[in-house]
Coordinates of C-alpha atoms in Angstrom, one line a residue:
M1 CA -69.4 -22.8 -20.5
K2 CA -68.8 -23.0 -16.8
N3 CA -66.2 -25.8 -17.4
R4 CA -64.4 -23.6 -19.9
I5 CA -64.2 -20.7 -17.4
R6 CA -62.9 -23.1 -14.7
L7 CA -60.3 -24.5 -17.0
F8 CA -59.2 -21.0 -18.0
L9 CA -58.9 -19.9 -14.3
L10 CA -57.0 -23.1 -13.5
V11 CA -54.5 -22.5 -16.3
W12 CA -54.1 -18.8 -15.3
L13 CA -53.5 -19.7 -11.7
S14 CA -51.0 -22.4 -12.7
S15 CA -49.1 -20.0 -14.9
L16 CA -48.9 -17.5 -12.1
T17 CA -47.7 -20.2 -9.7
L18 CA -45.1 -21.2 -12.3
V19 CA -43.9 -17.7 -12.9
Q20 CA -43.6 -17.1 -9.2
A21 CA -41.7 -20.3 -8.8
Q22 CA -39.3 -19.3 -11.5
H23 CA -38.4 -16.1 -9.6
T24 CA -38.0 -17.8 -6.2
I25 CA -34.4 -18.4 -5.1
R26 CA -34.1 -21.8 -3.6
Y27 CA -30.9 -22.1 -1.5
Q28 CA -30.2 -25.8 -1.1
R29 CA -26.4 -26.2 -0.4
A30 CA -24.8 -24.2 2.5
S31 CA -21.4 -24.4 0.9
E32 CA -22.2 -22.4 -2.3
L33 CA -22.9 -18.8 -3.3
I34 CA -25.8 -18.1 -5.6
E35 CA -25.9 -15.2 -8.0
M36 CA -29.1 -13.3 -7.3
G37 CA -29.2 -11.0 -10.3
S38 CA -31.2 -13.3 -12.7
Y39 CA -33.9 -13.8 -10.0
A40 CA -34.4 -10.1 -9.4
R41 CA -37.3 -7.9 -10.3
Y42 CA -36.8 -4.1 -10.2
F43 CA -38.9 -1.0 -10.0
E44 CA -37.7 2.5 -10.8
D45 CA -38.8 5.1 -8.3
T46 CA -38.4 8.3 -10.3
T47 CA -39.4 10.4 -7.3
S48 CA -37.0 8.7 -4.9
L49 CA -39.7 9.3 -2.2
L50 CA -41.4 6.0 -1.8
S51 CA -40.8 4.1 1.5
H52 CA -40.0 0.5 1.8
I53 CA -43.5 -0.2 3.1
Q54 CA -45.0 1.4 0.1
I55 CA -42.7 -0.5 -2.2
S56 CA -43.6 -3.9 -0.5
K57 CA -47.3 -3.2 -1.2
L58 CA -46.8 -2.6 -4.9
P59 CA -48.2 -5.4 -7.2
D60 CA -45.7 -7.7 -8.9
R61 CA -46.8 -6.5 -12.4
L62 CA -45.1 -3.2 -11.7
F63 CA -41.8 -4.9 -11.3
T64 CA -39.7 -5.7 -14.3
N65 CA -37.7 -9.0 -14.6
S66 CA -33.9 -8.6 -14.7
P67 CA -32.5 -9.8 -18.0
D68 CA -29.0 -10.1 -16.6
K69 CA -27.2 -12.5 -14.3
V70 CA -25.3 -9.6 -12.9
L71 CA -27.5 -6.5 -12.4
N72 CA -26.6 -3.6 -14.7
L73 CA -28.9 -0.7 -14.1
G74 CA -26.9 1.9 -16.1
F75 CA -26.7 5.6 -15.3
T76 CA -29.9 6.9 -13.7
P77 CA -30.7 9.5 -11.1
S78 CA -33.7 7.5 -9.9
R79 CA -33.9 5.1 -6.9
I80 CA -34.0 1.5 -8.1
W81 CA -35.9 -1.0 -5.9
L82 CA -35.0 -4.7 -6.3
K83 CA -37.2 -7.5 -5.1
W84 CA -36.5 -11.2 -4.5
D85 CA -38.6 -14.1 -3.2
L86 CA -36.5 -16.6 -1.3
S87 CA -36.7 -20.1 0.1
N88 CA -33.8 -21.3 2.4
Q89 CA -33.8 -25.1 2.4
T90 CA -30.8 -25.4 4.7
N91 CA -30.5 -25.1 8.4
E92 CA -28.0 -22.2 8.2
P93 CA -28.9 -18.5 8.3
V94 CA -28.2 -16.8 5.0
Y95 CA -26.8 -13.5 3.9
A96 CA -26.7 -11.3 0.8
I97 CA -23.4 -9.7 -0.1
L98 CA -23.2 -6.7 -2.4
E99 CA -20.0 -7.0 -4.4
A100 CA -20.0 -3.3 -5.5
Q101 CA -18.5 -1.5 -2.5
D102 CA -18.9 2.1 -3.7
V103 CA -22.7 2.4 -4.0
D104 CA -23.9 5.7 -2.4
F105 CA -27.2 4.6 -0.9
V106 CA -28.3 1.1 -0.1
D107 CA -31.6 0.5 1.7
A108 CA -32.7 -3.1 2.6
Y109 CA -36.0 -4.4 3.8
V110 CA -36.0 -8.0 4.8
V111 CA -39.2 -10.0 5.5
S112 CA -38.5 -13.3 7.2
E113 CA -40.2 -15.8 9.5
D114 CA -37.6 -15.1 12.2
T115 CA -36.5 -11.5 11.5
T116 CA -38.0 -8.5 9.8
Y117 CA -36.0 -5.3 9.7
F118 CA -35.2 -2.2 7.6
L119 CA -31.5 -1.1 7.2
E120 CA -30.0 2.0 5.7
T121 CA -26.4 1.7 4.5
G122 CA -24.1 2.5 1.7
V123 CA -20.9 4.6 1.4
L124 CA -22.7 7.8 2.3
R125 CA -24.2 6.3 5.4
P126 CA -22.3 5.7 8.7
F127 CA -20.0 2.7 8.6
T128 CA -21.5 1.4 11.8
N129 CA -24.7 0.7 10.0
R130 CA -23.1 -2.4 8.4
F131 CA -23.9 -5.8 9.8
F132 CA -20.2 -6.8 9.5
G133 CA -17.6 -4.2 9.9
I134 CA -15.9 -4.9 6.5
N135 CA -15.6 -3.1 3.2
S136 CA -18.3 -5.2 1.6
I137 CA -21.9 -4.6 2.4
T138 CA -23.5 -7.7 3.8
L139 CA -27.2 -8.2 4.8
Y140 CA -28.4 -10.7 7.3
L141 CA -31.5 -12.4 5.9
G142 CA -32.3 -14.9 8.8
R143 CA -32.9 -18.6 8.5
H144 CA -36.3 -18.4 6.7
P145 CA -36.4 -15.3 4.5
K146 CA -39.4 -14.8 2.3
H147 CA -39.0 -11.4 0.6
V148 CA -36.0 -9.1 0.2
Y149 CA -36.3 -5.5 -1.1
I150 CA -33.1 -3.5 -1.8
S151 CA -33.0 0.0 -3.1
L152 CA -30.0 1.5 -4.8
K153 CA -29.0 5.1 -5.7
D154 CA -25.7 6.2 -7.0
M155 CA -24.3 9.1 -9.1
N156 CA -22.1 6.6 -11.0
G157 CA -23.3 3.6 -13.1
L158 CA -25.0 0.8 -11.2
V159 CA -23.3 -2.5 -12.0
L160 CA -24.1 -4.7 -9.0
P161 CA -23.3 -8.4 -8.5
I162 CA -25.2 -9.7 -5.5
K163 CA -24.7 -13.1 -4.1
L164 CA -26.7 -15.3 -1.6
G165 CA -25.0 -17.7 0.8
S166 CA -24.4 -18.9 4.3
I167 CA -21.6 -17.6 6.5
Q168 CA -18.9 -20.1 5.3
P169 CA -18.8 -19.2 1.6
I170 CA -19.3 -15.5 2.4
V171 CA -16.2 -15.5 4.7
Q172 CA -14.2 -17.5 2.1
K173 CA -15.1 -15.0 -0.6
V174 CA -14.3 -11.9 1.5
Y175 CA -11.0 -13.5 2.6
R176 CA -10.0 -14.3 -1.0
E177 CA -10.8 -10.9 -2.3
T178 CA -9.0 -9.3 0.6
M179 CA -5.9 -11.3 -0.2
I180 CA -6.0 -10.4 -3.9
N181 CA -6.5 -6.7 -3.2
S182 CA -3.8 -6.7 -0.6
F183 CA -1.3 -8.4 -3.0
V184 CA -2.1 -5.9 -5.8
S185 CA -1.9 -2.9 -3.4
G186 CA 1.4 -4.3 -2.0
V187 CA 3.0 -4.7 -5.4
M188 CA 1.9 -1.2 -6.5
A189 CA 3.2 0.3 -3.2
L190 CA 6.6 -1.4 -3.7
I191 CA 6.8 -0.2 -7.3
A192 CA 5.9 3.4 -6.2
L193 CA 8.6 3.3 -3.5
F194 CA 11.2 2.0 -6.0
S195 CA 10.3 4.6 -8.6
F196 CA 10.5 7.4 -6.1
F197 CA 13.9 6.1 -4.9
M198 CA 15.1 6.1 -8.5
Y199 CA 13.8 9.7 -8.9
V200 CA 15.7 10.8 -5.8
S201 CA 18.8 9.0 -7.0
L202 CA 18.7 10.0 -10.7
R203 CA 16.6 13.2 -10.7
D204 CA 14.8 11.8 -13.7
R205 CA 11.4 13.4 -14.0
T206 CA 10.0 10.3 -15.6
F207 CA 10.3 8.3 -12.4
L208 CA 8.5 11.0 -10.4
L209 CA 5.6 11.1 -12.9
Y210 CA 5.4 7.3 -12.9
T211 CA 5.4 7.2 -9.1
L212 CA 2.4 9.6 -9.0
H213 CA 0.6 7.5 -11.6
V214 CA 1.1 4.3 -9.7
V215 CA 0.0 6.0 -6.4
F216 CA -3.2 7.3 -7.9
S217 CA -3.9 4.0 -9.7
C218 CA -3.6 2.2 -6.3
L219 CA -5.9 4.8 -4.7
T220 CA -8.4 4.2 -7.4
L221 CA -8.4 0.5 -6.6
L222 CA -8.8 1.2 -2.9
T223 CA -11.7 3.5 -3.6
F224 CA -13.5 1.0 -5.8
E225 CA -13.1 -1.7 -3.2
G226 CA -14.2 0.5 -0.3
Y227 CA -10.9 0.3 1.6
L228 CA -10.5 4.0 2.0
F229 CA -13.8 4.2 3.8
D230 CA -13.0 1.2 5.9
L231 CA -9.4 2.2 6.9
L232 CA -9.3 6.0 6.8
W233 CA -12.6 7.7 7.4
Q234 CA -15.2 5.4 8.9
D235 CA -16.6 8.3 10.9
M236 CA -16.8 10.6 7.9
P237 CA -19.1 9.1 5.3
Y238 CA -19.4 12.5 3.5
M239 CA -15.8 11.8 2.2
N240 CA -17.4 9.2 -0.1
N241 CA -19.7 11.8 -1.9
G242 CA -18.2 10.9 -5.3
I243 CA -16.0 14.0 -5.4
N244 CA -13.0 12.3 -3.9
S245 CA -13.4 9.3 -6.2
S246 CA -13.8 11.5 -9.3
L247 CA -10.7 13.5 -8.3
I248 CA -8.6 10.4 -7.7
R249 CA -9.6 9.0 -11.1
L250 CA -8.9 12.4 -12.7
F251 CA -5.4 12.5 -11.3
T252 CA -4.8 8.9 -12.5
L253 CA -5.7 10.0 -16.0
L254 CA -3.6 13.3 -15.7
T255 CA -0.5 11.5 -14.4
S256 CA -0.8 8.9 -17.1
L257 CA -0.9 11.7 -19.7
A258 CA 2.1 13.5 -18.2
F259 CA 4.1 10.2 -17.9
S260 CA 3.4 9.2 -21.5
V261 CA 4.4 12.6 -22.9
N262 CA 7.6 12.6 -20.9
F263 CA 8.5 8.9 -21.4
L264 CA 7.9 8.9 -25.2
N265 CA 9.5 12.4 -25.5
L266 CA 6.4 13.5 -27.5
R267 CA 7.3 17.3 -27.2
A268 CA 10.3 16.7 -29.4
V269 CA 9.0 13.7 -31.5
Y270 CA 5.3 14.6 -32.0
P271 CA 4.7 18.1 -30.6
R272 CA 1.1 18.2 -32.0
I273 CA 0.2 15.0 -30.2
A274 CA 1.7 16.4 -27.0
Q275 CA -0.5 19.5 -27.4
A276 CA -3.5 17.2 -28.1
Y277 CA -2.9 15.5 -24.8
Q278 CA -2.8 18.8 -23.0
G279 CA -6.2 19.5 -24.5
T280 CA -7.4 16.1 -23.3
A281 CA -6.3 17.0 -19.8
V282 CA -8.3 20.2 -19.9
L283 CA -11.3 18.4 -21.3
A284 CA -11.1 15.8 -18.5
I285 CA -10.9 18.5 -15.8
G286 CA -14.0 20.1 -17.3
V287 CA -15.9 16.9 -17.4
V288 CA -15.1 16.1 -13.8
A289 CA -16.1 19.6 -12.8
A290 CA -19.4 19.1 -14.5
K291 CA -19.9 15.9 -12.7
I292 CA -19.2 17.5 -9.3
V293 CA -21.9 20.2 -10.0
G294 CA -24.4 17.5 -10.7
V295 CA -24.4 16.8 -14.5
Q296 CA -25.6 13.2 -14.6
Q297 CA -24.1 12.2 -18.0
A298 CA -20.7 13.5 -17.1
E299 CA -19.7 10.2 -15.6
M300 CA -20.3 8.4 -18.9
V301 CA -18.5 11.1 -20.8
F302 CA -15.5 10.8 -18.5
N303 CA -15.4 7.0 -19.1
V304 CA -15.4 7.6 -22.8
V305 CA -12.5 10.2 -22.5
V306 CA -10.5 7.7 -20.4
L307 CA -11.1 4.9 -22.9
I308 CA -10.2 7.0 -26.0
T309 CA -7.0 8.3 -24.2
F310 CA -5.8 4.9 -23.2
L311 CA -6.5 3.5 -26.7
S312 CA -4.4 6.4 -28.1
F313 CA -1.5 5.3 -25.8
L314 CA -1.7 1.9 -27.2
G315 CA -1.6 3.1 -30.8
L316 CA 1.2 5.6 -30.1
G317 CA 3.3 2.9 -28.4
L318 CA 2.8 0.6 -31.4
V319 CA 3.8 3.3 -33.9
L320 CA 7.0 4.3 -31.9
Y321 CA 7.9 0.6 -31.5
R322 CA 7.7 0.0 -35.2
Q323 CA 9.8 3.1 -35.8
G324 CA 12.6 1.5 -33.7
F325 CA 12.0 3.0 -30.2
R326 CA 12.9 -0.1 -28.3
A327 CA 11.7 1.2 -24.9
A328 CA 8.1 1.3 -26.3
R329 CA 7.9 -2.5 -26.2
F330 CA 7.2 -2.8 -22.4
Y331 CA 5.2 0.4 -22.6
L332 CA 3.1 -1.2 -25.3
L333 CA 2.6 -4.4 -23.3
G334 CA 1.8 -2.5 -20.0
W335 CA -0.8 -0.3 -21.5
G336 CA -2.1 -3.0 -23.8
I337 CA -3.1 -5.3 -20.9
Y338 CA -4.4 -2.4 -18.8
I339 CA -6.4 -1.0 -21.7
V340 CA -8.0 -4.4 -22.5
E341 CA -9.1 -4.7 -18.9
I342 CA -10.4 -1.1 -18.8
L343 CA -12.2 -1.7 -22.1
L344 CA -13.9 -4.8 -20.6
L345 CA -15.0 -2.8 -17.5
V346 CA -16.4 0.1 -19.7
L347 CA -18.2 -2.4 -21.8
T348 CA -19.8 -3.9 -18.7
L349 CA -21.0 -0.4 -17.7
F350 CA -22.7 -0.1 -21.1
N351 CA -24.2 -3.6 -20.7
V352 CA -22.4 -5.0 -23.7
I353 CA -20.7 -7.8 -21.9
S354 CA -21.4 -9.6 -18.6
F355 CA -19.6 -8.9 -15.3
D356 CA -19.6 -12.4 -14.1
H357 CA -16.2 -13.7 -15.2
V358 CA -12.7 -13.3 -13.8
F359 CA -11.4 -10.8 -16.4
T360 CA -14.2 -8.3 -15.7
Y361 CA -14.7 -9.0 -12.0
Y362 CA -11.0 -8.7 -11.2
G363 CA -10.3 -6.6 -14.4
Y364 CA -8.9 -3.5 -12.7
Q365 CA -6.7 -5.5 -10.4
I366 CA -5.3 -7.5 -13.3
G367 CA -4.8 -4.5 -15.4
A368 CA -3.2 -2.3 -12.7
V369 CA -0.7 -4.8 -11.5
C370 CA 0.4 -5.8 -15.0
Q371 CA 0.6 -2.2 -16.1
A372 CA 2.6 -1.2 -13.0
T373 CA 5.1 -4.1 -13.4
L374 CA 5.6 -3.8 -17.2
L375 CA 5.9 0.0 -17.1
T376 CA 8.6 -0.3 -14.5
F377 CA 10.4 -2.6 -17.0
A378 CA 9.8 0.1 -19.6
V379 CA 11.3 2.9 -17.5
M380 CA 14.3 0.8 -16.5
D381 CA 14.8 -0.2 -20.1
R382 CA 14.7 3.4 -21.2
I383 CA 17.3 4.2 -18.6
N384 CA 19.5 1.4 -19.9
L385 CA 19.2 2.7 -23.4
L386 CA 20.1 6.2 -22.3
R387 CA 23.1 4.8 -20.4
H388 CA 24.2 2.9 -23.5
D389 CA 23.9 6.1 -25.6
I390 CA 25.9 8.1 -23.0
S391 CA 28.5 5.3 -22.8
Q392 CA 29.0 5.4 -26.6
A393 CA 29.2 9.1 -26.6
Q394 CA 31.8 9.0 -23.8
E395 CA 33.8 6.4 -25.6
L396 CA 33.9 8.6 -28.7
A397 CA 34.8 11.6 -26.7
L398 CA 37.6 9.7 -24.9
K399 CA 38.9 8.4 -28.2
R400 CA 39.1 12.0 -29.6
L401 CA 40.7 13.1 -26.3
E402 CA 43.3 10.4 -26.5
E403 CA 44.1 11.3 -30.2
N404 CA 44.5 14.9 -29.2
Q405 CA 46.7 13.9 -26.3
N406 CA 48.9 11.8 -28.5
L407 CA 49.2 14.6 -31.0
I408 CA 50.3 17.0 -28.3
E409 CA 52.9 14.5 -27.0
Q410 CA 54.2 14.1 -30.6
H411 CA 54.5 17.9 -31.0
S412 CA 56.2 18.2 -27.6
E413 CA 58.7 15.4 -28.5
V414 CA 59.5 17.1 -31.8
L415 CA 60.1 20.4 -30.1
E416 CA 62.2 18.8 -27.4
N417 CA 64.4 17.0 -30.0
Q418 CA 64.9 20.1 -32.1
L419 CA 66.0 22.1 -29.0
S420 CA 68.3 19.3 -27.8
Q421 CA 70.0 19.1 -31.2
A422 CA 71.0 22.8 -31.2
P423 CA 74.6 23.3 -32.6
S424 CA 75.8 24.9 -29.4
A425 CA 75.5 23.5 -25.9
P426 CA 72.1 24.2 -24.3
S427 CA 72.1 27.0 -21.9
D428 CA 70.7 26.7 -18.4
E429 CA 67.5 28.5 -19.5
L430 CA 67.0 26.0 -22.4
Q431 CA 67.7 23.1 -20.1
Q432 CA 65.0 24.4 -17.7
V433 CA 62.6 24.7 -20.6
L434 CA 63.3 21.1 -21.7
R435 CA 62.8 19.9 -18.2
M436 CA 59.5 21.8 -17.9
I437 CA 58.3 20.2 -21.2
R438 CA 59.1 16.7 -20.0
E439 CA 57.4 17.3 -16.6
E440 CA 54.3 18.8 -18.3
R441 CA 54.1 15.9 -20.7
E442 CA 54.2 13.5 -17.8
R443 CA 51.7 15.5 -15.8
V444 CA 49.0 15.7 -18.4
K445 CA 49.5 12.2 -19.7
K446 CA 46.3 10.3 -18.7
I447 CA 45.6 6.6 -18.1
P448 CA 42.3 4.9 -18.8
I449 CA 40.4 3.6 -15.7
P450 CA 37.5 1.3 -16.7
T451 CA 34.4 1.3 -14.4
M452 CA 31.2 -0.7 -14.5
E453 CA 29.5 1.9 -16.8
S454 CA 32.3 3.6 -18.8
V455 CA 36.0 4.3 -19.2
L456 CA 37.4 7.4 -17.5
L457 CA 40.8 9.1 -18.1
F458 CA 42.8 10.6 -15.2
P459 CA 46.3 12.0 -15.0
A460 CA 48.6 9.5 -13.4
D461 CA 49.8 12.2 -10.9
D462 CA 46.3 12.5 -9.5
I463 CA 46.5 8.9 -8.2
V464 CA 47.9 8.4 -4.6
R465 CA 47.6 4.6 -4.5
I466 CA 45.8 1.6 -6.1
E467 CA 44.4 -1.1 -3.8
A468 CA 43.5 -4.6 -5.0
M469 CA 40.0 -5.9 -4.4
G470 CA 39.8 -9.3 -6.0
S471 CA 39.5 -8.9 -9.8
Y472 CA 38.6 -5.2 -9.2
T473 CA 40.7 -2.4 -7.7
T474 CA 40.0 0.8 -5.7
V475 CA 41.8 3.9 -7.0
H476 CA 42.5 6.5 -4.4
F477 CA 43.0 10.1 -5.6
T478 CA 44.7 13.2 -4.2
N479 CA 41.4 14.8 -3.4
R480 CA 40.6 11.9 -1.1
K481 CA 38.0 10.5 -3.5
E482 CA 38.1 6.9 -4.6
L483 CA 36.8 4.9 -7.6
V484 CA 36.1 1.2 -8.1
A485 CA 37.7 0.1 -11.4
S486 CA 36.9 -3.1 -13.3
R487 CA 40.6 -3.8 -13.8
S488 CA 43.0 -5.9 -11.8
L489 CA 46.1 -4.6 -10.0
A490 CA 48.3 -6.6 -12.4
E491 CA 46.7 -4.8 -15.4
F492 CA 47.3 -1.4 -13.7
E493 CA 50.9 -2.4 -13.2
Q494 CA 51.3 -2.9 -16.9
V495 CA 49.5 0.4 -17.8
L496 CA 51.8 2.3 -15.4
A497 CA 55.0 0.6 -16.4
D498 CA 56.2 3.8 -18.1
H499 CA 55.6 5.9 -15.0
D500 CA 58.7 5.6 -12.8
H501 CA 57.1 7.0 -9.7
F502 CA 54.7 4.0 -9.3
F503 CA 55.9 1.0 -7.3
K504 CA 54.2 -2.2 -6.2
V505 CA 55.1 -2.4 -2.5
H506 CA 52.7 -5.3 -1.7
K507 CA 50.7 -7.8 -3.6
S508 CA 47.6 -5.7 -2.9
H509 CA 49.1 -2.2 -3.3
L510 CA 50.5 0.0 -6.0
V511 CA 51.6 3.4 -4.7
N512 CA 52.7 6.7 -6.1
L513 CA 56.1 7.4 -4.6
K514 CA 55.5 11.1 -4.8
Y515 CA 52.8 11.0 -2.1
I516 CA 54.8 9.0 0.5
T517 CA 55.2 11.3 3.6
K518 CA 56.9 8.9 5.9
Y519 CA 58.6 5.5 6.0
R520 CA 58.4 3.6 9.2
R521 CA 61.0 0.8 9.5
G522 CA 60.0 -2.7 10.4
D523 CA 60.1 -6.3 9.0
G524 CA 59.0 -4.9 5.7
G525 CA 58.2 -1.4 6.8
T526 CA 55.1 0.8 6.6
L527 CA 54.4 3.8 4.4
M528 CA 52.5 6.8 5.5
M529 CA 50.7 8.3 2.5
S530 CA 49.5 11.9 1.9
D531 CA 45.8 10.8 2.1
G532 CA 46.4 9.6 5.7
S533 CA 46.4 5.9 4.9
E534 CA 49.1 3.4 5.9
V535 CA 50.4 0.8 3.5
D536 CA 52.6 -2.2 4.4
V537 CA 55.7 -3.0 2.4
A538 CA 56.3 -6.6 1.7
R539 CA 59.5 -8.0 3.0
R540 CA 60.5 -9.5 -0.4
V541 CA 60.3 -6.1 -2.1
K542 CA 61.8 -4.0 0.7
P543 CA 65.4 -3.9 -0.8
D544 CA 64.1 -2.8 -4.2
F545 CA 61.9 -0.2 -2.6
L546 CA 64.7 1.2 -0.5
R547 CA 66.9 1.4 -3.6
K548 CA 64.2 3.1 -5.5
M549 CA 63.7 5.7 -2.8
G550 CA 67.5 6.1 -2.3
L551 CA 67.2 4.9 1.3
E552 CA 69.8 2.2 1.2
S553 CA 72.1 2.1 4.2

């Protein structure tokens, strides 16, 4: 009997030792980072009043083993205490780095052979409490840590990757993430500046709404990664109370709604959907207001609203693209990638998928930069489509204008011929009428001037001179305005062949003789034009020019 009891005690002690060994992190290579989540045991302090000393004295049976490699503690108002047993088998001191930078309260109690301390940090604590002055929370564990207790409390969902490592891999990780976040923020800042410049230039409201959406998307990223706290208000931790973060995310959603309604022209195409989006905006504002006043489940509801809204963008873009709205293709791609990444992040919050691969860990960065880039293509493509439609409308209007002009000229010629063929000799009054008809016909007769975007019609008498500029020309008008035309000087010379008052005085200049104010003699001579310009006369054309002007000596 005694032998059986001894055997039972031996098996029980062995099992305890085996379980304890399974939960002990053994850090063996100083060049690597170890995920701590699967080794964690956690205890939920529903009172949020227990101290770190009281927690350290609790028996292990009150702690629950973590089922996940990346800790996902969901939405809870309680304080969660995590416990680890460690064994550092290297000669380097080790650190624990928390990869979620927006946790409200983080308390750490480290028990080590060479250091034992208690630290209070988190985004609602002074920035100076951090061991390293960076956006990521890093805990110094010493060279020979035994036990680590970390408590977490946050009004948002607690998805928390925690890694263990020496200083070298920790620095490499922080540097890599800083470079990635800097690149993404830089791209979004450039896109926002470009969009705002396009809004100022074109006064198209779509660009303004898109600029605001990109700005708030970038601010959302900077909030998640802790850079706003690090760069803007280190001495004001109360700015991280969750209200600012919620408001930034709310404005990101609202600007995406406004941009989509405007870009897709939903008020005209689908007015009911536009009204539904207005209702969605009101609902989102109400949910965020409830979160601010302390409703715990409001954060989860807001995430659901965001997810459903973004999925509707994807479906709407697909419908419009299939109906022939070409600009929806980049819109569809941009929102498609962004929505997939947001969907992955939301699924991690609900513990459906893990947070430990690149498409969830860098999900928001990937989605934000792809969305910003592709939606920029979508906006520019929309502008090109509008320009194409306007150009076609202008061409049709110019064609009708030219037809009307030709009809007026024909009527004028018929009237002139009938008056000229009168039986008796024309009187002075009739001669004056005929002269006025001819002058008026010449005055209103217009010539086409092609530009980079369309073809414009101007009366020939409005042109002072035409200056060659390679295969292009610059047309100077009587009101001192000028226009770059995609037509060579030789082509203009052919178009104006029927206009006697235009003369090519130089290989680079065609002038309207009516607007010459002065001729200065010289080798070829120089013309003073009514717009204040001076034009040289080529020596080879000087005799013809003087004969044309009646200046032959």
